[in-house]
XYZ file of C-alpha atoms in Angstrom:
684
model
C 173.643 243.567 206.413
C 170.676 243.393 204.092
C 168.603 246.172 202.746
C 164.860 246.636 202.973
C 163.564 249.035 200.365
C 159.953 248.062 199.902
C 157.742 250.891 201.136
C 154.268 252.010 200.301
C 155.480 255.285 198.803
C 157.417 253.338 196.203
C 155.551 250.108 195.702
C 151.890 249.476 196.443
C 152.689 245.837 197.131
C 154.229 246.772 200.482
C 150.880 247.797 201.976
C 150.855 249.639 205.275
C 152.061 247.048 207.752
C 155.792 247.186 207.141
C 158.405 249.405 208.703
C 157.016 252.380 206.817
C 154.297 252.462 209.432
C 156.949 253.278 212.066
C 158.980 256.399 212.619
C 161.329 255.937 209.678
C 161.314 255.750 205.923
C 164.461 254.316 204.448
C 163.985 255.536 200.912
C 165.388 258.976 200.136
C 163.490 261.137 197.699
C 164.351 260.595 194.051
C 165.695 264.131 193.861
C 165.164 267.590 195.155
C 162.664 268.106 192.365
C 160.441 265.325 193.678
C 160.579 266.366 197.328
C 161.009 269.967 198.368
C 163.674 270.367 201.002
C 163.351 273.106 203.563
C 167.011 273.361 204.576
C 167.856 276.412 202.487
C 171.425 276.270 203.824
C 171.955 273.086 201.821
C 170.466 274.298 198.571
C 172.485 277.534 198.656
C 175.719 276.176 200.182
C 179.087 277.306 198.840
C 182.255 275.256 199.313
C 184.724 276.888 201.720
C 187.365 274.188 202.083
C 189.211 272.095 199.460
C 187.680 268.857 200.746
C 184.126 270.122 201.288
C 181.573 267.755 199.708
C 179.830 268.592 196.471
C 177.042 271.119 196.905
C 173.561 270.915 195.442
C 174.556 273.401 192.732
C 177.709 271.473 191.863
C 175.781 268.211 191.560
C 173.379 269.859 189.120
C 176.363 271.157 187.144
C 177.957 267.705 186.971
C 174.713 266.265 185.666
C 174.499 268.986 183.031
C 178.076 268.332 181.902
C 177.487 264.585 181.646
C 174.241 265.113 179.738
C 176.136 266.884 176.950
C 179.181 264.596 177.054
C 179.393 262.815 173.705
C 179.772 259.186 174.931
C 176.558 259.623 176.960
C 174.447 261.500 174.412
C 172.536 258.400 173.361
C 171.881 257.164 176.875
C 172.554 258.751 180.245
C 174.343 256.360 182.633
C 172.873 255.360 185.971
C 174.870 257.325 188.520
C 176.061 254.930 191.202
C 178.325 257.431 192.963
C 179.246 261.119 192.732
C 181.746 262.679 195.137
C 184.231 265.484 195.353
C 187.502 264.457 193.725
C 189.719 265.750 196.495
C 192.871 267.647 195.510
C 196.254 266.051 196.052
C 197.051 265.720 199.715
C 200.003 268.105 199.439
C 197.717 270.863 198.128
C 195.223 270.350 200.944
C 197.976 270.406 203.577
C 199.376 273.613 202.104
C 196.022 275.381 201.919
C 195.192 278.034 204.536
C 191.844 279.638 205.318
C 191.418 282.615 203.025
C 193.438 281.088 200.179
C 191.662 280.498 196.874
C 190.222 277.008 196.615
C 191.992 274.541 194.320
C 189.966 273.645 191.209
C 186.813 271.788 192.205
C 186.466 268.407 190.560
C 183.908 265.610 190.751
C 184.508 261.870 190.567
C 181.572 259.956 189.093
C 180.964 256.230 188.838
C 178.271 255.507 186.283
C 176.864 252.270 184.936
C 175.998 251.941 181.262
C 175.609 248.777 179.171
C 176.804 246.715 182.146
C 180.094 248.620 182.244
C 181.407 250.780 185.089
C 182.479 254.200 183.844
C 184.908 256.138 186.065
C 184.772 259.816 185.142
C 186.565 262.886 186.530
C 185.073 266.298 185.750
C 186.558 269.775 186.172
C 183.654 271.880 187.411
C 185.138 275.240 186.437
C 185.927 274.395 182.831
C 183.037 271.967 182.444
C 185.439 269.469 180.879
C 185.656 265.717 181.377
C 189.295 265.216 182.375
C 189.437 261.426 182.583
C 187.126 258.640 181.487
C 187.995 255.028 182.197
C 185.949 251.866 181.816
C 186.778 249.475 184.622
C 188.280 246.168 183.536
C 188.349 244.570 186.990
C 185.773 242.449 188.719
C 182.967 243.972 190.711
C 180.327 246.619 190.256
C 179.633 249.944 192.002
C 177.249 250.392 194.925
C 173.636 249.562 194.239
C 171.254 252.464 193.914
C 167.813 252.716 195.460
C 166.389 252.311 191.971
C 168.312 249.040 191.513
C 166.854 247.645 194.703
C 163.313 248.765 193.907
C 163.541 247.234 190.419
C 164.705 243.892 191.803
C 161.880 243.736 194.329
C 159.337 244.734 191.670
C 160.521 241.867 189.459
C 160.348 239.381 192.323
C 156.893 240.249 193.611
C 155.406 239.986 190.121
C 156.932 236.544 189.534
C 154.129 233.910 189.327
C 156.000 231.397 191.483
C 155.898 233.725 194.461
C 152.109 233.728 194.494
C 152.098 229.925 194.481
C 154.602 229.734 197.352
C 152.698 232.293 199.382
C 149.422 230.412 198.876
C 151.076 227.178 200.015
C 151.745 228.931 203.315
C 148.224 230.327 203.605
C 149.193 233.841 202.489
C 148.634 236.148 199.566
C 151.349 238.249 197.974
C 149.737 241.296 199.560
C 150.606 239.821 202.984
C 154.336 239.889 202.250
C 157.238 242.279 202.719
C 160.263 241.495 200.604
C 163.894 242.498 200.969
C 166.834 242.408 198.600
C 170.150 241.265 200.092
C 173.294 241.174 197.987
C 174.391 237.806 196.565
C 178.143 237.865 197.199
C 180.146 236.097 194.499
C 180.425 232.329 194.179
C 181.658 231.427 190.733
C 181.705 231.987 186.987
C 178.000 231.280 186.505
C 177.382 234.667 188.107
C 179.657 236.567 185.703
C 178.498 239.367 183.461
C 175.315 240.311 185.271
C 174.336 242.225 188.370
C 172.310 240.064 190.710
C 170.200 240.486 193.817
C 168.615 237.857 196.011
C 165.058 238.579 197.125
C 163.624 237.085 200.321
C 160.094 237.486 201.626
C 158.466 237.693 205.042
C 154.960 237.741 206.423
C 153.943 241.144 207.705
C 150.673 239.899 209.193
C 150.140 240.975 212.774
C 153.433 242.791 213.318
C 155.581 245.595 211.911
C 158.588 243.404 212.740
C 158.338 241.217 209.667
C 161.985 240.130 210.088
C 160.798 237.661 212.734
C 158.401 235.953 210.267
C 160.500 234.593 207.364
C 159.211 232.383 204.572
C 162.073 229.977 205.119
C 163.808 228.492 202.083
C 162.249 230.918 199.593
C 164.892 232.736 197.486
C 164.512 234.531 194.170
C 167.628 235.495 192.212
C 167.018 238.595 190.119
C 169.001 239.981 187.204
C 168.878 243.665 188.146
C 169.514 245.051 184.661
C 167.093 242.734 182.852
C 164.641 243.085 185.751
C 163.679 239.451 185.764
C 163.855 236.455 188.079
C 166.466 234.024 186.721
C 166.287 231.467 189.531
C 163.487 230.527 191.918
C 164.079 228.241 194.889
C 161.585 227.218 197.566
C 162.842 224.444 199.821
C 160.985 225.360 203.011
C 157.270 224.838 202.465
C 157.130 222.389 205.363
C 158.632 224.900 207.777
C 156.035 227.000 209.623
C 156.142 230.780 209.561
C 156.958 231.920 213.120
C 154.160 233.737 214.916
C 154.079 237.501 215.246
C 153.036 237.677 218.913
C 155.219 239.886 221.112
C 157.376 241.087 218.226
C 156.117 244.679 217.983
C 158.939 246.958 219.119
C 157.183 250.313 218.704
C 156.161 252.557 221.582
C 152.481 253.335 222.031
C 151.220 255.537 224.878
C 148.726 252.841 225.799
C 151.331 250.109 226.178
C 151.347 248.165 229.412
C 153.945 249.595 231.793
C 157.226 247.654 232.011
C 157.773 245.426 235.004
C 160.539 247.611 236.389
C 160.760 250.754 238.450
C 160.475 253.835 236.259
C 163.545 255.963 235.528
C 163.092 259.707 235.614
C 164.203 261.633 232.492
C 167.873 262.586 232.492
C 169.480 265.386 230.545
C 172.865 267.103 230.634
C 172.109 270.812 230.761
C 174.453 273.472 229.376
C 173.359 276.874 230.734
C 175.870 278.717 228.538
C 175.311 276.539 225.493
C 177.684 274.082 223.831
C 181.429 274.757 223.844
C 182.017 273.686 220.237
C 181.528 275.697 217.051
C 180.851 274.606 213.479
C 182.150 277.049 210.884
C 181.333 277.036 207.170
C 179.226 273.922 207.646
C 182.096 271.473 208.193
C 184.940 272.875 210.322
C 184.534 271.849 213.971
C 186.434 273.502 216.823
C 186.205 272.356 220.431
C 188.578 272.728 223.382
C 192.011 271.922 221.909
C 190.670 270.124 218.811
C 189.940 271.144 215.249
C 188.764 268.881 212.429
C 186.758 268.788 209.204
C 183.571 266.700 209.231
C 181.438 265.743 206.245
C 178.821 263.214 205.227
C 179.692 260.603 202.627
C 177.287 258.390 200.696
C 179.521 255.328 201.028
C 181.438 255.772 204.325
C 178.687 257.540 206.260
C 180.892 260.361 207.442
C 184.556 261.295 207.131
C 186.744 263.028 209.718
C 189.640 264.924 208.128
C 192.483 267.333 208.940
C 192.459 266.459 212.634
C 194.739 268.746 214.651
C 195.172 269.272 218.384
C 196.511 272.377 220.090
C 199.515 271.818 222.335
C 198.607 273.269 225.727
C 202.269 274.090 226.444
C 203.155 275.937 223.246
C 199.795 276.750 221.670
C 200.960 275.116 218.427
C 198.403 273.343 216.219
C 199.776 269.843 215.709
C 198.622 267.331 213.130
C 197.255 263.974 214.290
C 195.349 262.511 211.330
C 194.713 263.482 207.749
C 191.615 261.365 207.162
C 189.627 258.668 208.958
C 186.435 256.766 208.152
C 184.843 253.291 208.173
C 186.111 251.813 204.920
C 184.105 248.585 204.808
C 181.762 246.368 206.840
C 181.752 242.601 206.356
C 178.904 240.525 207.815
C 179.077 236.765 207.110
C 176.383 234.356 208.350
C 177.327 230.857 209.420
C 174.848 228.718 207.527
C 175.508 226.778 204.319
C 171.883 226.111 203.313
C 170.753 227.135 199.837
C 168.803 230.049 201.281
C 171.661 231.220 203.524
C 175.128 230.469 202.128
C 175.360 233.723 200.138
C 174.639 235.961 203.144
C 178.044 237.587 203.484
C 177.380 241.277 203.127
C 179.752 244.197 202.542
C 177.524 247.036 203.604
C 179.592 250.096 202.673
C 180.620 248.970 199.189
C 177.306 247.343 198.310
C 174.697 249.722 199.746
C 176.487 252.683 201.363
C 176.559 253.644 205.027
C 175.536 257.202 204.163
C 172.830 256.147 201.728
C 171.241 254.102 204.529
C 171.804 256.688 207.285
C 168.624 257.703 209.044
C 167.671 261.011 210.693
C 168.878 260.828 214.283
C 166.205 260.944 216.976
C 166.596 263.985 219.281
C 166.882 263.239 223.014
C 167.286 259.510 222.288
C 170.035 259.226 219.670
C 171.535 262.590 220.581
C 171.114 264.782 223.680
C 169.793 268.292 224.009
C 172.110 270.979 222.557
C 173.327 268.617 219.828
C 174.195 270.127 216.462
C 172.849 268.261 213.404
C 174.362 268.000 209.932
C 172.773 266.841 206.670
C 174.188 264.770 203.856
C 173.917 265.874 200.217
C 173.902 262.750 198.054
C 173.048 261.727 194.503
C 170.326 259.497 193.099
C 170.652 257.316 189.998
C 169.371 260.065 187.701
C 172.240 262.335 188.780
C 170.113 264.697 190.836
C 170.808 265.580 194.478
C 168.837 264.491 197.498
C 169.239 265.293 201.166
C 169.730 262.910 204.087
C 168.586 265.254 206.879
C 170.042 265.227 210.397
C 172.238 262.207 209.708
C 175.166 263.402 211.850
C 175.070 264.949 215.284
C 177.743 266.639 217.379
C 177.390 266.912 221.132
C 179.353 267.160 224.358
C 179.195 264.234 226.752
C 179.582 264.204 230.520
C 178.657 261.172 232.626
C 180.155 262.169 235.946
C 183.617 260.769 235.141
C 186.882 262.498 235.942
C 189.568 263.386 233.423
C 192.177 263.079 236.155
C 192.121 263.111 239.940
C 194.248 262.714 243.049
C 193.674 263.012 246.762
C 196.633 263.033 249.125
C 196.094 261.483 252.532
C 197.711 264.458 254.262
C 195.554 267.006 252.417
C 191.920 267.476 253.341
C 190.693 268.356 249.823
C 191.431 266.415 246.631
C 191.869 267.582 243.061
C 189.684 266.309 240.201
C 188.748 267.516 236.743
C 185.487 266.669 234.995
C 185.801 264.545 231.879
C 183.836 266.242 229.119
C 184.235 264.899 225.589
C 182.994 265.787 222.107
C 181.146 263.129 220.088
C 180.449 263.017 216.341
C 177.759 260.397 215.675
C 175.819 258.817 212.852
C 173.496 255.802 212.606
C 172.938 253.640 209.530
C 170.000 251.266 209.252
C 171.255 248.705 206.763
C 168.095 246.671 206.633
C 167.592 244.749 209.859
C 170.759 246.037 211.573
C 171.400 249.516 212.956
C 175.026 250.644 213.227
C 175.851 253.683 215.353
C 179.384 255.005 214.844
C 180.955 257.504 217.251
C 184.164 259.482 217.050
C 184.822 260.805 220.544
C 187.473 263.456 221.176
C 188.996 263.943 224.631
C 190.903 266.944 225.969
C 193.928 264.748 226.770
C 194.464 264.142 223.037
C 192.781 260.731 222.903
C 190.308 259.748 220.163
C 187.906 256.901 220.901
C 186.078 255.227 218.017
C 183.039 253.127 218.877
C 180.696 250.968 216.806
C 177.376 250.041 218.424
C 174.937 247.468 217.014
C 171.210 247.161 217.497
C 168.132 246.413 215.405
C 166.700 243.035 214.415
C 168.272 239.629 214.136
C 168.223 237.896 210.789
C 166.455 234.721 211.835
C 165.823 231.302 210.379
C 162.466 229.579 210.722
C 162.479 226.033 212.057
C 159.971 223.270 212.702
C 161.144 223.164 216.322
C 159.601 225.223 219.094
C 161.934 224.065 221.887
C 165.655 223.343 222.110
C 164.897 219.887 223.541
C 163.668 218.855 220.088
C 166.982 219.661 218.389
C 169.512 216.868 218.035
C 173.148 216.706 216.918
C 173.610 220.480 216.584
C 171.557 220.427 213.387
C 170.770 224.142 213.605
C 173.243 226.973 212.950
C 172.360 229.017 216.006
C 170.405 228.938 219.227
C 166.644 229.175 219.445
C 165.528 232.691 220.412
C 161.759 232.135 220.221
C 159.314 229.426 219.170
C 160.180 228.288 215.607
C 162.912 230.956 215.419
C 166.662 230.310 215.199
C 169.095 233.213 215.605
C 171.799 232.325 213.082
C 175.365 232.871 214.293
C 177.181 235.590 212.384
C 180.052 238.083 212.526
C 180.443 241.828 212.044
C 183.763 243.326 210.967
C 184.262 247.063 210.511
C 187.555 248.113 208.931
C 188.648 251.716 209.458
C 190.931 253.703 207.151
C 193.142 255.885 209.389
C 195.576 258.108 207.496
C 197.687 259.104 210.484
C 199.804 262.249 210.131
C 201.449 262.481 213.549
C 203.244 265.845 213.486
C 203.395 265.574 209.704
C 202.937 262.985 206.968
C 206.132 260.941 207.345
C 205.478 258.373 210.049
C 206.682 254.915 211.047
C 204.701 252.028 212.484
C 206.363 250.180 215.373
C 205.333 247.207 217.498
C 206.238 247.419 221.157
C 206.456 243.984 222.732
C 206.075 243.594 226.443
C 208.798 241.059 227.187
C 209.459 239.123 230.378
C 213.027 239.690 231.544
C 214.762 237.442 234.063
C 216.530 239.090 236.995
C 219.583 236.894 236.593
C 221.957 238.993 238.657
C 219.805 238.501 241.731
C 220.523 241.887 243.294
C 217.000 241.946 244.714
C 214.478 239.234 245.616
C 212.501 239.885 242.394
C 212.809 237.052 239.851
C 211.408 238.758 236.754
C 209.893 241.956 235.391
C 208.115 243.355 232.326
C 210.080 245.460 229.879
C 208.782 247.341 226.841
C 211.018 247.255 223.793
C 210.809 249.360 220.668
C 213.427 247.283 218.930
C 212.087 243.771 219.327
C 209.282 244.205 217.109
C 202.166 244.477 221.733
C 201.508 247.882 221.637
C 201.109 249.395 218.183
C 202.533 252.871 217.683
C 202.599 255.324 214.798
C 205.553 257.626 215.457
C 207.240 260.538 213.760
C 210.965 259.705 213.936
C 211.946 263.281 213.121
C 209.849 264.877 215.896
C 211.281 264.252 219.355
C 210.074 265.257 222.793
C 212.312 267.219 225.151
C 213.388 263.848 226.541
C 214.227 262.401 223.137
C 211.185 260.168 222.679
C 209.605 260.082 219.184
C 206.244 261.824 218.973
C 203.538 259.231 218.506
C 200.040 257.860 218.823
C 199.194 254.264 219.647
C 196.254 252.038 218.798
C 194.645 250.693 221.949
C 192.442 247.681 221.098
C 189.578 246.754 223.358
C 187.285 243.733 222.974
C 187.673 242.338 219.483
C 187.105 239.304 217.284
C 188.911 237.788 214.305
C 187.468 236.045 211.278
C 187.511 232.244 211.567
C 186.559 231.562 207.944
C 188.910 229.674 205.669
C 190.983 232.070 203.564
C 189.888 230.230 200.402
C 186.168 230.563 201.216
C 184.619 232.885 198.565
C 183.280 235.395 201.125
C 186.683 235.562 202.824
C 188.466 236.018 199.480
C 186.371 239.140 198.942
C 186.885 240.336 202.504
C 190.534 239.396 202.943
C 191.036 242.771 204.616
C 189.731 241.024 207.771
C 192.569 238.473 207.705
C 194.494 240.798 210.007
C 193.322 243.186 212.681
C 195.956 245.802 211.779
C 197.479 246.642 208.412
C 199.850 249.425 207.378
C 200.208 250.615 203.786
C 201.897 253.614 202.175
C 199.476 256.413 201.374
C 197.892 256.063 197.959
C 194.830 258.168 197.191
C 193.368 255.339 195.075
C 193.488 252.908 198.028
C 190.663 254.009 200.303
C 188.097 251.206 200.216
C 189.343 248.027 201.906
C 187.104 245.833 199.745
C 188.069 247.636 196.551
C 186.564 250.580 194.678
C 184.002 248.318 192.983
C 182.973 245.908 195.734
C 179.628 244.568 194.578
C 180.075 240.959 193.309
C 183.841 241.476 193.222
C 186.262 238.532 193.338
C 188.649 239.960 195.920
C 191.239 241.092 193.359
C 191.373 244.727 194.548
C 191.434 244.632 198.342
C 193.613 245.819 201.185
C 195.136 242.334 201.285
C 196.179 242.626 197.627
C 197.678 246.096 198.150
C 199.588 244.969 201.219
C 201.276 242.153 199.298
C 202.930 244.736 197.041
C 205.478 244.957 199.862
C 206.128 248.699 199.571
C 208.263 250.754 201.925
C 206.431 252.010 205.021
C 209.260 253.253 207.240
C 209.419 257.031 207.627
C 206.770 257.377 204.925
C 203.283 258.786 204.603
C 201.430 255.696 205.885
C 197.838 254.615 206.413
C 196.836 252.515 209.405
C 193.910 250.105 208.949
C 192.146 248.718 211.997
C 189.395 246.085 212.018
C 186.882 245.986 214.844
C 185.084 242.645 215.111
C 182.077 241.052 216.775
C 181.147 237.371 217.010
C 177.400 237.303 217.546
C 175.882 234.153 218.992
C 172.245 235.250 219.444
C 170.293 234.670 222.636
C 166.688 235.116 223.774
C 167.398 238.645 225.010
C 168.069 239.613 221.378
C 164.410 238.939 220.514
C 162.407 240.709 219.133
C 164.882 243.604 218.981
C 168.480 243.597 220.167
C 169.780 245.669 223.074
C 172.705 247.766 221.853
C 176.141 246.145 222.082
C 179.264 248.195 221.434
C 183.008 247.798 220.943
C 185.717 250.434 220.702
C 189.343 251.159 220.078
C 191.410 254.211 220.941
C 194.035 256.394 219.305
C 196.065 257.582 222.282
C 198.981 260.050 222.355
C 202.327 258.537 223.384
C 205.126 261.039 224.042
C 203.211 263.422 221.818
C 202.862 265.943 224.652
C 205.655 266.797 227.076
C 203.328 266.377 230.053
C 199.676 265.895 230.886
C 197.985 268.269 228.397
C 195.083 269.035 230.743
C 197.137 269.667 233.866
C 195.828 273.211 234.102
C 192.227 272.450 233.151
C 189.712 274.392 235.242
C 187.715 272.509 237.870
C 183.937 272.997 238.032
C 182.412 274.635 241.107
C 178.860 274.778 242.428
C 178.580 278.445 241.441
C 179.244 277.550 237.798
C 176.018 275.595 237.424
C 172.422 276.370 238.329
C 170.706 274.122 240.806
C 167.965 272.121 239.102
C 165.318 270.591 241.352
C 162.088 268.730 240.556
C 158.984 270.888 240.598
C 156.549 270.507 243.487
C 154.025 268.790 241.237
C 156.648 266.327 240.035
C 157.776 265.653 243.594
C 154.212 264.952 244.660
C 153.939 262.303 241.990
């Protein structure tokens, strides 16, 4: 949503009362040279798979190659992105374990003289293969250095000291953040901008609840100067900090509820999954490749499931990941209208991923994975423990039946495998789960928590507000929770039993029983040919009964964008105009908001690609699904929001000939140890 990058380790202005005083630090180290990293497995890693991410050694090699590349001899570009340039899909699909790796290449996006340089490098030969200067709108993701520079420029601007003093504060009492500005017209052309907002950190680590309303500084990131200063809210009080501290302290007053004893799922024989060569996950009947990504957070690739009848490994998906997040706020004030963030393309879901908290984010026996990313100077840094893998069991059954004439029923425990990451994009925390079930189903969940972005008001009670003058409900005294949306668009390159698939809509149609042979008047009939289930099928792979092998998208709770299609934020995020899109596979079309999203005009989005009207029947197709939330805040969201989640499923349809877990083993008492509270615990 917005990004907070002002911490004491980077800027003395932040003091010690901001979030840096808590359990997290959002800034990664500048490089491995500035912060020693103890995970020797990362610093000595060797790629084992064609799509493995760049290693620490490869990142250093790319930097060395660029340093001696003639166009960059005079000035080294700021590295906005550096990733593995994956081989052609056909080469990856044809590769088998033990085969030589295809040539390793890196794709680099660098910024120099306000131009975006797109460079492909062959790591073996050390040669730059392609070098293109982007001619489209938009800029690459912001780096941590960009954000720090913008905040530095803002906090040294003389007008800020005057505005702070007018509110009874000094600059040292402030924490400042740097949200992206969107794009709203030609006056913003030709320069990279950031908006800087400030908050009082007095009396609370939760400065988000204490905004200096109406104060906005527009910063030219490259010139490192404030080009516009606006302060329209000096008459609006700063909300108080009482009861906004969300941190746990052992001396806290006990909650007014009965205590809950600690709960843990124990695994006496250890987890059932394995992670080979750092990225290849095997569990039950599943196998997939998992890697961290600076922009997407993490990417799930080469997903295959073993057919329990034949033992064959069958393809389900080539590649899946969150492609973009769009978060528009519903307020048109000068200090709010621009708040329409695209978190992946502007800041990076991996760049803002935090170390997961054991026993709270992830259970015991979880396996943790790091991310190896790149800072602006081209050197690697590590995001430790940003992904976890674990098995989940909550007492549910995978299937069950009890016959009235039989004394004992049959049931099978539902155990699933979860891959999880959490990104803290400023005030909001996004937890993304990919959950694999033994029946072939994949459930994808996005959960939201963190802090509201609030608006200060002169009112301290809803009874004082007339004519719906505010853009959200009051959540505390002098605090309005502004209404907003969250949209997360997933890129799902489905390969159901192979690359050539077809998307079909299955309408559930009411049919009239006109012949009147029975008393029924009507019934429901699914039809594949009256193109609302949504299936991806392989027309050339048929079940023993003649049905096409397929997977279907199963939506759950969802929300659609209500913004006008001509509204500048919606032009940039036109990929949210539909919940489902289908496009032919194109390796250059991965980011729904475009490769260069920051301050883009919406000229390179999923909506634009879709209007090319290309063939998608019996082709290698990509399914795009948008998960949405309308958030109308309430008092329970203050001072920190309880987690709210939404999901969708990818469910097999005629993919298996019968229930794939029919012969799954039940669990018996003898399989598990009996765990009882100790005598001392019982006495308590």
